[in-house]
Amino acid sequence: MGCCNSTSAAQSSKREWKPLEDRSCTDLPWLLLFILFCLGMGFICGFSIATGAAARLVSGYDSYGNICGQKNAKVERIPNSGLDHTHRKYVFFLDPCSVDLVKRKIKSVALCVAACPSHELKTMYDVQKFAEKNGSALCIYSLKPSEYTTHSKASVLCPKLPVPESAPIPFFHRCAPVNISCYAKFAEALITFVSDNSVLHRLISGVMTSKEIILGLCLLSLVLSMILMVIIRYISRVLVWILTILIILGSLGGTGVLWWLYAKQRKSPKETVIPEQLQIAEDNLRALLIYAISATVFTVILFLIMLVMRKRVALTIALFHVAGKVFIHLPLLVFQPFWTFLALLLFWMYWIMTLLFLGTLGSAIPKGEFVEFEVSGPLQYMWWYHVVGLIWISEFILACQQMTVAGAVVTYYFTRDKRNLPYTPILGSVNRLIRYHLGTVAKGSFIITLVKIPRMILMYIHNQLKGKENACARCMLKSCICCLWCLEKCLNYLNQNAYTATAINSTNFCTSAKDAFVILVENALRVATINTVGDFMLFLGKILIVCCTALAGIMLLNYQQDYTVWVLPLVIVCLFAFLVAHCFLSIYEMVVDVLFLCFAIDTKYNDGSPGREFYMDKVLMEFVENSRKSMKEAGKGGAADSRELKPMVGGDEEVTTLHEFHFCFLPFSVFTDCTSSGDAYVVCITQDVLLFLFVCLPITWIAEFLSQTRSSSVKVS
């Protein structure tokens, strides 16, 4: 596939980049492999439907293997199989609250009935009357309704009393209790961090009573993200300072409100509180104190980070300004997260539907007097194939978004006269992606999948062994997971730049990744500085949206005096707000990264002379000239040629930046580790020290080496 071809490598090193020319198909074998894989996914879905799994999922089936709502074939050695359930369309469980926590399913006998009980049935007489009135027998098929109150084993053959009011689940024909409180034990077993069941019930009740507020706050976060994206287009020059001021005000405001509520609650007279509510009042006070302390620590850490980064925003402002122009010329970029999310949502719905089909797939195997469906042979490995498909295709969709954005921004950057831009650069980029580069996207997403799968396996092993392994094994597992996560992030960044190189030169994935890697290594310290500052500014934007949403949530939830129930609604709202903000601002981050790679390529292969004019925007040219003048004034360029371009940031300053960041990282990590206790503290601090020694320090040393050995200048006009 051209990864290790020495001839192509030699040609690549001599090749001058020709943006948007010589377009050709790339990585066709990987496109064919991806198509074959997708056909395999379709085969799994079709096979599960053809073998009856779809009918068992949608219509439901009883414990004897009969599908509800149709005639059934006889299963050998099962007396109640092969029944005609044409008029019995719903699945009813004799004890719906009997949940198997290990297998995560209801372990009660299932029957096909004509109707779900529309009201609570407290006695066997009520069950008998319901059967006679509605023609829906709720006991074992062999037991007649007239025998419900007289049969000696009616308590075993009939549903557990009282029978809760039930309603059919839409599209799936299962009778589910209207009051889901009977599943409380199942929920308590899943939420292991809650030791007091009353706390869990109060949290759940807080979510249920605040569901309208939660929905409104989620909508608010979506609106704020859209507004911020629009504002970025017009105030990119002052965006950094505006975000900084707003995040300071938001952090101080949220922290101040929490401390005010804590002081107000603490000063409230306890004599008026009844003894039964005294413990709840103490829990409320403790909860508010925890929230206030957490907000204070977060605000202090944020201020320290902003203090370190305050001097390194000049190039970021220039790139943000150009990125704002990109969004003005390409307004459809704002809606890119919607299409990506829609594609992911449709795929995930298909994937979950097929997963449910697989859950009912298999042949009828007698288990005593009942039937279970089991898959044997090679078909039992379809689960793994299906899981790999979830990761690969999801990464493929995200990579298509990255390639689309890269293609559109490359078209903008390398068009000298912006008035001659294509009418729809986004659609043009999508067209080039579909016609030429789907194979490259498939290959890049597959590489990410190869890293994700081992990490997920290790995370699964870690969860299964939680509480059983020793501290050393736990530390090794967490270290491996952390290293794979770091590798995945690095590959994601390299992939994104490889897609940009492919959008420029129409080269295959490996060639593009190598070319992009060479460019990034040549500008390693610039990349570190720009990405650190730029990503931090966008992170501030995300935090701003989260803080505004959380502050609105605090004010709206203030009428609920039980402050302990705040935690789950606020966590849900804040997570959703951060997710929405990340989806929108990640597009801006992609644009900035693509612009920087284009800028680096532009300065490397062009010098401003006739025939080799720069493509860059005037704002970037002004920044380069100002940077050169400031360095000359500082005595760094007095004897330099007037056509000489100095590094955008001095090497010593870049190394200082990395030193400050990495040596702030260690005390900050140790500070956060101190919040842990016992074995968790040992594991966390060991992991952070290893990360500092084997990742942070080597990066700093490499940066110093590159700073001393790289060329001091690049020719420009």
XYZ file of C-alpha atoms in Angstrom:
717
model
C 0.000 0.000 0.000
C 2.990 2.249 -0.324
C 3.849 2.509 3.368
C 7.422 1.370 3.115
C 8.187 1.981 -0.574
C 11.616 3.597 -0.721
C 11.083 4.943 -4.250
C 7.895 6.758 -3.317
C 9.617 8.031 -0.179
C 12.443 9.508 -2.236
C 9.997 11.101 -4.628
C 8.005 12.485 -1.725
C 11.066 14.161 -0.259
C 11.757 15.914 -3.576
C 8.156 16.672 -4.426
C 6.914 20.224 -4.150
C 3.387 20.419 -2.865
C 0.820 21.357 -5.492
C -2.443 22.042 -3.664
C -5.660 20.855 -5.277
C -3.879 19.514 -8.385
C -3.375 16.003 -9.784
C -6.345 14.533 -7.900
C -6.361 10.696 -7.877
C -7.849 7.800 -5.914
C -5.986 6.803 -2.754
C -5.827 3.552 -0.747
C -8.291 1.609 -2.914
C -7.461 -1.778 -1.273
C -8.513 -0.364 2.089
C -11.766 0.914 0.608
C -12.496 -2.568 -0.743
C -11.634 -4.067 2.658
C -13.970 -1.588 4.389
C -16.781 -2.378 1.952
C -16.325 -6.116 2.585
C -16.403 -5.466 6.324
C -19.643 -3.474 5.995
C -21.130 -6.313 3.942
C -20.228 -8.603 6.835
C -22.095 -6.283 9.205
C -25.086 -6.417 6.887
C -24.860 -10.214 6.758
C -25.056 -10.400 10.555
C -28.201 -8.265 10.567
C -29.796 -10.188 7.668
C -28.927 -13.558 9.180
C -30.453 -12.627 12.536
C -33.639 -11.478 10.797
C -33.827 -14.552 8.537
C -33.394 -16.992 11.426
C -36.283 -15.506 13.396
C -34.354 -13.384 15.865
C -36.097 -10.234 14.639
C -39.546 -11.749 15.194
C -38.576 -12.927 18.691
C -37.241 -9.454 19.504
C -40.188 -7.421 18.224
C -43.090 -9.760 19.007
C -41.565 -11.371 22.097
C -41.588 -15.033 23.100
C -42.550 -17.062 26.136
C -40.462 -19.446 28.206
C -41.521 -22.372 25.988
C -40.117 -20.910 22.761
C -43.452 -19.710 21.339
C -43.442 -16.354 19.548
C -46.376 -14.211 20.602
C -48.919 -13.150 17.998
C -48.438 -16.086 15.600
C -48.630 -19.867 15.194
C -45.543 -21.760 16.356
C -43.765 -25.013 15.565
C -43.458 -27.778 18.138
C -40.186 -28.087 20.088
C -39.324 -31.652 21.067
C -39.658 -32.585 24.761
C -41.320 -29.239 25.592
C -45.023 -29.819 26.392
C -46.294 -26.232 26.038
C -44.466 -25.431 22.779
C -46.073 -25.247 19.343
C -49.097 -23.237 20.554
C -51.198 -20.891 18.489
C -50.715 -17.419 19.996
C -52.405 -15.453 17.230
C -54.600 -13.619 19.740
C -51.934 -13.435 22.469
C -49.703 -10.578 21.367
C -47.985 -9.494 24.606
C -45.284 -11.019 26.812
C -46.147 -11.108 30.521
C -43.703 -12.031 33.315
C -45.031 -13.782 36.406
C -42.550 -11.870 38.562
C -41.242 -8.851 36.598
C -39.202 -7.608 39.552
C -37.088 -10.779 39.744
C -33.918 -9.592 38.014
C -30.773 -11.662 37.465
C -28.005 -9.137 38.223
C -25.282 -11.327 36.704
C -26.967 -12.034 33.359
C -28.865 -8.707 33.462
C -32.237 -10.167 32.547
C -35.587 -11.009 34.125
C -35.433 -14.585 35.425
C -39.184 -15.026 35.733
C -41.406 -17.321 33.639
C -42.705 -15.496 30.565
C -46.141 -16.098 29.023
C -47.996 -14.765 25.988
C -51.183 -12.962 27.022
C -53.978 -11.135 25.222
C -53.727 -7.953 27.340
C -51.530 -6.450 30.028
C -53.148 -5.853 33.445
C -54.388 -2.249 33.284
C -54.708 -1.959 37.078
C -53.172 -3.576 40.141
C -54.458 -7.086 40.945
C -54.156 -7.707 44.674
C -55.735 -11.196 45.036
C -56.125 -14.354 42.987
C -59.791 -13.511 42.713
C -58.840 -10.274 40.942
C -56.569 -12.259 38.598
C -59.442 -14.636 37.831
C -61.888 -11.790 37.158
C -59.338 -10.101 34.871
C -58.927 -13.331 32.853
C -62.681 -13.853 32.524
C -63.362 -10.234 31.589
C -60.487 -9.612 29.145
C -59.753 -13.166 27.991
C -56.160 -12.722 29.127
C -54.999 -15.665 31.255
C -52.059 -14.618 33.449
C -51.247 -18.112 34.782
C -49.529 -21.110 33.216
C -51.296 -22.291 30.044
C -52.342 -25.616 31.577
C -54.238 -23.882 34.383
C -57.778 -22.758 33.538
C -59.085 -19.421 34.888
C -61.751 -21.217 36.909
C -58.969 -23.010 38.856
C -57.045 -19.884 39.849
C -58.604 -19.671 43.307
C -58.895 -23.400 43.989
C -55.729 -25.042 42.648
C -53.210 -26.029 45.327
C -50.222 -24.768 43.306
C -51.839 -21.578 42.082
C -49.284 -19.476 43.994
C -46.489 -21.078 41.943
C -48.252 -21.302 38.575
C -49.716 -17.788 38.720
C -48.106 -14.339 38.961
C -46.694 -13.051 42.215
C -49.188 -10.944 44.157
C -49.895 -8.146 43.996
C -49.701 -7.993 40.186
C -48.529 -4.445 39.353
C -50.254 -2.265 36.807
C -48.526 -2.776 33.455
C -48.458 -1.241 30.000
C -47.034 -2.639 26.746
C -43.665 -1.261 25.639
C -44.139 0.445 22.248
C -43.025 -1.712 19.297
C -41.751 -4.540 21.538
C -44.966 -6.038 22.962
C -43.692 -6.575 26.517
C -45.807 -5.843 29.577
C -43.731 -3.540 31.784
C -44.788 -2.283 35.234
C -45.914 1.337 35.159
C -44.181 1.922 38.496
C -40.525 0.994 37.944
C -39.689 1.107 41.646
C -39.502 -2.694 41.635
C -36.249 -2.361 39.669
C -34.649 -0.359 42.505
C -32.489 -3.309 43.570
C -31.196 -3.648 40.041
C -30.344 0.063 39.917
C -28.698 -0.087 43.344
C -26.541 -3.003 42.218
C -25.404 -1.089 39.130
C -24.622 2.114 41.035
C -22.054 0.653 43.400
C -20.735 4.002 44.673
C -23.931 4.652 46.602
C -23.875 2.886 49.950
C -27.035 4.445 51.346
C -30.153 3.418 49.412
C -32.046 6.443 50.680
C -29.465 8.695 49.005
C -29.982 6.839 45.716
C -33.739 7.208 45.957
C -33.388 10.925 46.661
C -31.037 11.368 43.698
C -33.403 9.563 41.354
C -36.351 11.528 42.679
C -34.383 14.738 42.132
C -33.860 13.826 38.482
C -37.525 12.912 37.984
C -38.835 16.080 39.617
C -36.344 18.258 37.694
C -36.679 16.644 34.271
C -38.232 19.762 32.705
C -35.412 21.906 34.084
C -32.809 19.418 32.843
C -34.315 19.447 29.351
C -34.435 23.249 29.326
C -30.815 23.551 30.482
C -29.656 21.083 27.816
C -31.422 23.214 25.217
C -29.745 26.295 26.721
C -26.302 24.720 26.291
C -27.082 24.010 22.642
C -28.153 27.625 22.078
C -25.066 28.978 23.885
C -22.793 26.802 21.725
C -24.422 28.106 18.558
C -24.154 31.701 19.796
C -20.469 31.255 20.672
C -19.766 29.830 17.204
C -21.441 32.866 15.606
C -19.608 35.310 17.905
C -16.251 33.691 17.104
C -16.718 34.671 13.456
C -16.807 38.397 14.242
C -14.677 38.933 17.345
C -11.806 36.523 16.742
C -9.217 39.235 17.453
C -10.494 39.875 20.971
C -11.952 36.397 21.514
C -9.089 35.251 23.732
C -9.424 38.170 26.108
C -13.220 38.062 26.136
C -13.195 34.343 26.943
C -10.610 34.921 29.652
C -12.660 37.677 31.318
C -15.922 35.753 31.027
C -14.442 32.555 32.429
C -13.016 34.527 35.361
C -16.413 36.089 36.029
C -18.204 32.764 35.536
C -15.887 30.871 37.871
C -16.009 33.573 40.535
C -19.774 33.905 40.165
C -20.454 30.169 40.464
C -18.069 29.820 43.401
C -19.543 32.874 45.134
C -23.119 31.623 44.719
C -22.217 28.252 46.209
C -20.485 29.825 49.211
C -23.449 32.195 49.661
C -25.887 29.274 49.659
C -23.655 27.417 52.127
C -23.513 30.424 54.475
C -27.258 30.947 54.179
C -27.983 27.302 54.950
C -25.530 27.267 57.870
C -27.070 30.342 59.486
C -30.627 29.054 59.188
C -32.011 28.190 62.657
C -31.955 24.466 63.408
C -34.527 24.743 66.149
C -37.303 25.010 63.581
C -36.255 21.767 61.885
C -38.150 18.684 62.971
C -35.972 15.785 64.213
C -36.825 13.625 61.196
C -35.455 16.304 58.842
C -32.338 17.102 60.888
C -30.173 14.449 59.170
C -31.316 15.626 55.731
C -30.426 19.215 56.680
C -26.930 18.117 57.730
C -26.520 16.219 54.450
C -27.582 19.336 52.554
C -25.028 21.468 54.396
C -22.262 18.927 53.781
C -23.185 18.687 50.090
C -23.073 22.464 49.651
C -19.675 22.612 51.378
C -18.281 19.956 49.020
C -19.647 21.794 45.974
C -18.201 25.113 47.158
C -14.739 23.683 47.938
C -14.619 21.863 44.573
C -15.570 25.055 42.725
C -12.916 27.023 44.637
C -10.159 24.499 43.845
C -11.202 24.471 40.184
C -11.142 28.295 40.036
C -7.667 28.506 41.609
C -6.239 25.885 39.232
C -7.798 27.685 36.263
C -6.246 30.990 37.345
C -2.798 29.402 37.691
C -2.981 27.896 34.207
C -4.123 31.199 32.711
C -1.252 32.963 34.495
C 1.279 30.629 32.855
C -0.253 30.961 29.366
C -0.899 34.720 29.353
C 2.127 35.725 27.215
C 1.720 33.134 24.477
C -1.410 34.165 22.680
C -0.186 36.313 19.746
C -0.024 33.579 17.089
C -3.191 32.010 18.445
C -5.015 35.320 17.969
C -3.754 35.499 14.376
C -4.875 31.946 13.623
C -8.209 32.549 15.330
C -8.719 35.636 13.198
C -8.070 33.686 10.006
C -10.288 30.874 11.283
C -13.034 33.462 11.804
C -12.646 34.479 8.148
C -12.923 30.813 7.170
C -16.273 30.553 8.936
C -17.451 33.769 7.258
C -16.631 32.362 3.815
C -17.719 28.796 4.704
C -20.786 29.207 6.948
C -21.880 25.599 6.425
C -18.949 24.511 8.611
C -21.045 25.511 11.632
C -23.570 22.785 10.792
C -20.967 20.062 10.278
C -21.467 18.604 13.811
C -25.184 18.168 13.073
C -24.574 15.976 10.027
C -21.887 13.986 11.809
C -24.096 13.483 14.851
C -27.022 12.477 12.627
C -24.874 9.915 10.798
C -23.553 8.535 14.095
C -27.058 8.439 15.566
C -28.453 6.496 12.593
C -25.562 4.043 12.706
C -25.828 3.574 16.468
C -29.574 2.913 16.140
C -28.841 0.277 13.494
C -26.064 -1.179 15.642
C -28.255 -1.403 18.763
C -31.095 -2.944 16.751
C -28.756 -5.610 15.364
C -27.326 -6.151 18.854
C -30.822 -6.824 20.144
C -31.361 -9.224 17.269
C -28.168 -11.041 18.266
C -29.454 -11.256 21.839
C -32.371 -13.425 20.658
C -30.392 -15.340 18.017
C -29.831 -19.085 18.233
C -31.486 -22.491 18.221
C -34.087 -23.628 20.749
C -32.355 -25.685 23.458
C -34.561 -27.443 26.074
C -33.673 -26.475 29.653
C -35.928 -28.627 31.799
C -39.499 -27.710 30.936
C -38.458 -24.389 29.376
C -36.548 -23.305 26.267
C -33.518 -21.049 25.836
C -32.005 -19.838 22.578
C -28.259 -20.354 22.268
C -25.731 -19.802 19.491
C -23.105 -22.471 18.877
C -20.182 -22.864 16.519
C -18.525 -19.992 14.636
C -21.694 -17.897 14.825
C -21.073 -17.163 18.496
C -18.144 -14.919 17.485
C -20.426 -12.574 15.566
C -20.616 -10.502 18.756
C -16.927 -9.610 18.484
C -17.271 -8.759 14.810
C -20.211 -6.537 15.656
C -18.279 -4.726 18.425
C -15.307 -4.097 16.115
C -17.789 -2.736 13.581
C -19.094 -0.268 16.151
C -15.613 1.165 16.721
C -14.370 1.126 13.125
C -17.471 2.583 11.476
C -17.887 5.235 14.201
C -14.254 6.273 13.717
C -14.810 6.202 9.949
C -17.708 8.672 10.254
C -15.644 10.983 12.467
C -12.713 10.729 10.039
C -15.026 11.670 7.162
C -15.878 14.832 9.068
C -12.179 15.602 9.557
C -11.439 15.024 5.860
C -14.414 17.171 4.822
C -13.354 20.066 7.054
C -9.713 19.728 5.945
C -10.681 19.745 2.262
C -12.853 22.852 2.651
C -10.217 24.790 4.647
C -7.452 23.764 2.217
C -9.592 25.070 -0.654
C -9.968 28.381 1.189
C -6.296 28.722 2.154
C -4.817 27.885 -1.260
C -7.207 30.083 -3.220
C -5.334 33.357 -3.683
C -8.372 35.440 -4.597
C -11.082 34.590 -2.061
C -13.668 36.020 -4.455
C -12.980 33.049 -6.724
C -13.846 30.457 -4.088
C -16.195 27.676 -5.259
C -19.856 28.314 -4.514
C -20.004 25.445 -1.988
C -16.505 24.400 -0.840
C -18.052 22.020 1.710
C -19.971 20.091 -0.943
C -16.894 20.127 -3.151
C -14.867 18.636 -0.316
C -17.513 15.958 0.255
C -17.465 15.195 -3.474
C -13.678 14.754 -3.473
C -13.895 12.610 -0.350
C -16.437 10.235 -1.907
C -14.737 10.090 -5.307
C -11.106 9.803 -4.253
C -10.303 9.451 -0.556
C -12.699 7.044 1.192
C -9.914 4.442 1.256
C -7.601 6.833 3.100
C -10.301 7.565 5.662
C -10.972 3.829 6.097
C -7.278 3.134 6.691
C -6.842 5.957 9.196
C -9.941 4.962 11.151
C -8.798 1.322 11.200
C -5.493 2.334 12.824
C -7.412 4.110 15.591
C -9.580 0.995 15.986
C -6.476 -1.163 16.470
C -5.497 1.031 19.430
C -8.978 1.356 20.916
C -9.697 -2.381 21.074
C -6.744 -3.334 23.356
C -7.512 -0.355 25.591
C -11.154 -1.402 25.906
C -10.108 -4.987 26.664
C -7.758 -3.782 29.407
C -10.484 -1.543 30.827
C -12.867 -4.502 30.876
C -10.272 -6.664 32.648
C -9.631 -3.870 35.143
C -13.336 -3.568 35.937
C -13.747 -7.321 36.291
C -10.763 -7.581 38.648
C -11.676 -4.514 40.702
C -11.082 -5.313 44.348
C -9.369 -8.648 43.568
C -5.976 -7.635 42.145
C -3.061 -6.249 44.174
C -1.788 -2.688 43.954
C 1.053 -3.607 41.568
C -1.251 -5.311 39.050
C -3.721 -2.441 39.291
C -0.927 0.061 38.677
C 0.320 -1.890 35.640
C -3.174 -2.096 34.166
C -3.820 1.615 34.652
C -0.420 2.493 33.220
C -1.072 0.392 30.109
C -4.504 1.954 29.693
C -2.996 5.421 30.103
C -0.235 4.718 27.547
C -2.737 3.385 25.004
C -4.905 6.444 25.574
C -1.927 8.735 24.935
C -1.023 6.744 21.809
C -4.591 7.028 20.576
C -4.576 10.815 21.050
C -1.249 11.137 19.215
C -2.489 8.991 16.326
C -5.708 10.991 16.172
C -3.719 14.198 15.799
C -1.398 12.657 13.215
C -4.373 11.234 11.300
C -6.036 14.637 11.157
C -2.880 16.179 9.683
C -2.517 13.231 7.307
C -6.042 13.912 6.024
C -5.013 17.547 5.463
C -1.962 16.412 3.483
C -4.190 14.085 1.444
C -6.621 16.945 0.788
C -3.703 19.032 -0.516
C -1.664 16.519 -2.514
C -4.048 13.581 -3.062
C -1.455 11.105 -1.736
C -2.165 7.846 0.067
C -2.448 7.653 3.845
C 1.082 6.522 4.662
C 2.713 9.087 2.372
C 0.476 11.841 3.718
C 1.134 10.829 7.323
C 4.906 10.827 6.684
C 4.813 14.223 4.983
C 2.648 15.712 7.716
C 4.868 14.194 10.405
C 7.981 15.740 8.825
C 6.284 19.156 8.737
C 5.162 18.804 12.353
C 8.613 17.686 13.550
C 10.237 20.620 11.786
C 7.811 22.871 13.659
C 7.624 20.782 16.835
C 7.953 23.623 19.313
C 5.562 25.820 17.361
C 3.052 22.985 17.334
C 3.419 22.506 21.086
C 2.968 26.201 21.819
C 0.120 26.835 19.368
C -1.813 23.710 20.275
C -1.388 24.342 23.981
C -2.619 27.927 23.812
C -5.255 27.361 21.122
C -6.716 24.245 22.708
C -6.719 25.968 26.069
C -8.650 28.931 24.652
C -11.229 26.592 23.136
C -11.307 24.690 26.405
C -12.118 27.991 28.107
C -15.010 28.372 25.683
C -16.308 24.942 26.655
C -15.906 25.750 30.342
C -17.727 29.043 29.774
C -20.739 27.229 28.343
C -20.659 24.669 31.153
C -20.355 27.388 33.817
C -23.222 29.413 32.343
C -25.410 26.327 32.124
C -24.473 25.195 35.639
C -25.064 28.673 37.054
C -28.507 28.785 35.426
C -29.156 25.309 36.846
C -28.167 26.411 40.365
C -30.525 29.374 40.189
C -33.398 27.269 38.803
C -32.870 24.443 41.290
C -32.535 26.802 44.227
C -36.203 26.375 45.101
C -35.471 22.719 45.983
C -34.281 22.895 49.580
C -32.935 19.341 49.446
C -29.540 20.297 48.017
C -28.307 16.699 47.977
C -30.543 15.974 44.993
C -28.766 18.659 42.996
C -25.782 16.494 42.222
C -27.288 14.168 39.598
C -29.306 16.785 37.640
C -26.322 19.152 37.605
C -23.916 16.389 36.557
C -26.240 15.369 33.722
C -26.659 18.959 32.559
C -22.940 19.797 32.810
C -21.887 16.652 30.937
C -24.389 17.338 28.175
C -23.321 20.997 27.989
C -19.653 20.007 27.714
C -20.461 17.394 25.057
C -22.429 19.895 22.965
C -19.752 22.583 23.351
C -17.055 20.067 22.427
C -18.916 18.995 19.277
C -19.159 22.591 18.037
C -15.811 23.975 19.151
C -13.955 20.886 17.928
C -14.777 22.109 14.400
C -13.042 25.387 15.215
C -10.108 23.417 16.612
C -9.882 21.398 13.376
C -9.892 24.602 11.320
C -7.044 26.092 13.379
C -4.977 22.887 13.085
C -5.518 22.697 9.313
C -4.629 26.372 8.928
C -1.397 25.904 10.860
C -0.306 22.924 8.723
C -1.119 24.880 5.553
C 0.822 27.839 6.932
C 3.836 25.653 7.734
C 3.741 24.123 4.240
C 3.351 27.562 2.696
C 6.418 28.958 4.463
C 8.465 25.855 3.659
C 7.815 25.603 -0.070
C 7.303 29.288 -0.923
C 9.557 32.282 -0.336
C 7.517 35.149 -1.737
C 9.563 35.439 -4.943
C 7.843 35.637 -8.351
C 6.329 32.252 -9.137
C 6.553 31.192 -5.498
C 4.246 33.675 -3.837
C 2.755 32.992 -0.447
C -0.828 31.776 -0.137
C -1.218 32.922 3.468
C -3.692 35.530 4.645
C -2.566 39.115 5.249
C -3.105 38.680 8.980
C -0.544 35.865 9.122
C 1.854 37.879 6.969
C 1.525 40.810 9.367
C 2.203 38.500 12.294
C 5.317 37.104 10.612
C 6.603 40.604 9.852
C 5.878 41.838 13.372
C 7.587 38.778 14.847
C 10.661 39.404 12.696
C 10.789 43.089 13.605
C 10.443 42.407 17.302
C 13.273 39.891 17.174
C 15.490 42.325 15.310
C 14.753 45.013 17.863
C 15.717 42.547 20.583
C 19.100 42.129 18.903
C 18.417 38.717 17.386
C 18.290 39.796 13.743
C 20.546 42.799 13.361
C 22.870 41.161 10.874
C 20.231 39.063 9.227
C 19.147 39.398 5.647
C 15.960 41.372 5.132
C 14.407 38.359 3.457
C 14.949 36.126 6.450
C 12.003 34.719 8.444
C 12.779 33.938 12.056
C 10.830 31.315 14.007
C 7.408 32.525 15.091
C 8.438 31.959 18.710
C 11.986 31.828 19.906
C 13.404 28.408 20.649
C 14.386 29.338 24.185
C 10.903 30.704 24.841
C 9.307 27.521 23.460
C 11.493 25.327 25.629
C 10.661 27.541 28.604
C 6.975 27.030 27.798
C 7.388 23.257 27.867
C 9.421 23.443 31.078
C 6.740 25.516 32.778
C 3.969 23.242 31.584
C 5.624 19.954 32.464
C 6.969 21.039 35.845
C 3.564 22.501 36.725
C 2.053 19.193 35.679
C 3.801 17.143 38.372
C 2.822 19.197 41.462
C -0.693 19.619 40.090
C -1.003 15.842 39.595
C 0.353 15.140 43.074
C -2.093 17.694 44.503
C -5.032 15.959 42.840
C -3.726 12.557 43.938
C -3.847 13.712 47.551
C -7.633 13.698 47.296
C -7.473 9.913 46.923
C -6.973 7.506 49.764
C -5.363 4.157 50.478
C -4.359 2.039 47.502
C -5.891 4.550 45.091
C -3.361 7.181 46.227
C -0.428 4.806 45.670
C -1.673 3.827 42.201
C -2.423 7.397 41.108
C 0.845 8.929 42.282
C 2.865 6.036 40.780
C 1.097 6.493 37.451
C 1.668 10.260 37.428
C 5.364 9.949 38.318
C 5.873 7.373 35.538
C 4.062 9.632 33.079
C 6.257 12.566 34.106
C 9.510 10.592 33.878
C 8.838 8.700 30.636
C 6.660 11.179 28.712
C 7.022 14.776 29.935
C 10.766 14.852 30.524
C 11.663 13.118 27.213
C 9.448 15.603 25.352
C 11.272 18.498 27.024
C 14.697 17.021 26.207
C 13.725 16.412 22.579
C 12.434 19.981 22.379
C 15.758 21.326 23.694
C 17.677 19.158 21.206
C 15.546 20.328 18.272
C 15.836 23.925 19.433
C 19.631 23.676 19.287
C 19.912 21.753 16.014
C 17.142 23.127 13.802
C 17.840 25.731 11.147
C 17.662 29.264 12.470
C 15.774 30.800 9.544
C 13.562 30.304 6.465
C 13.818 32.558 3.392
C 10.942 34.922 2.658
C 10.536 38.049 0.675
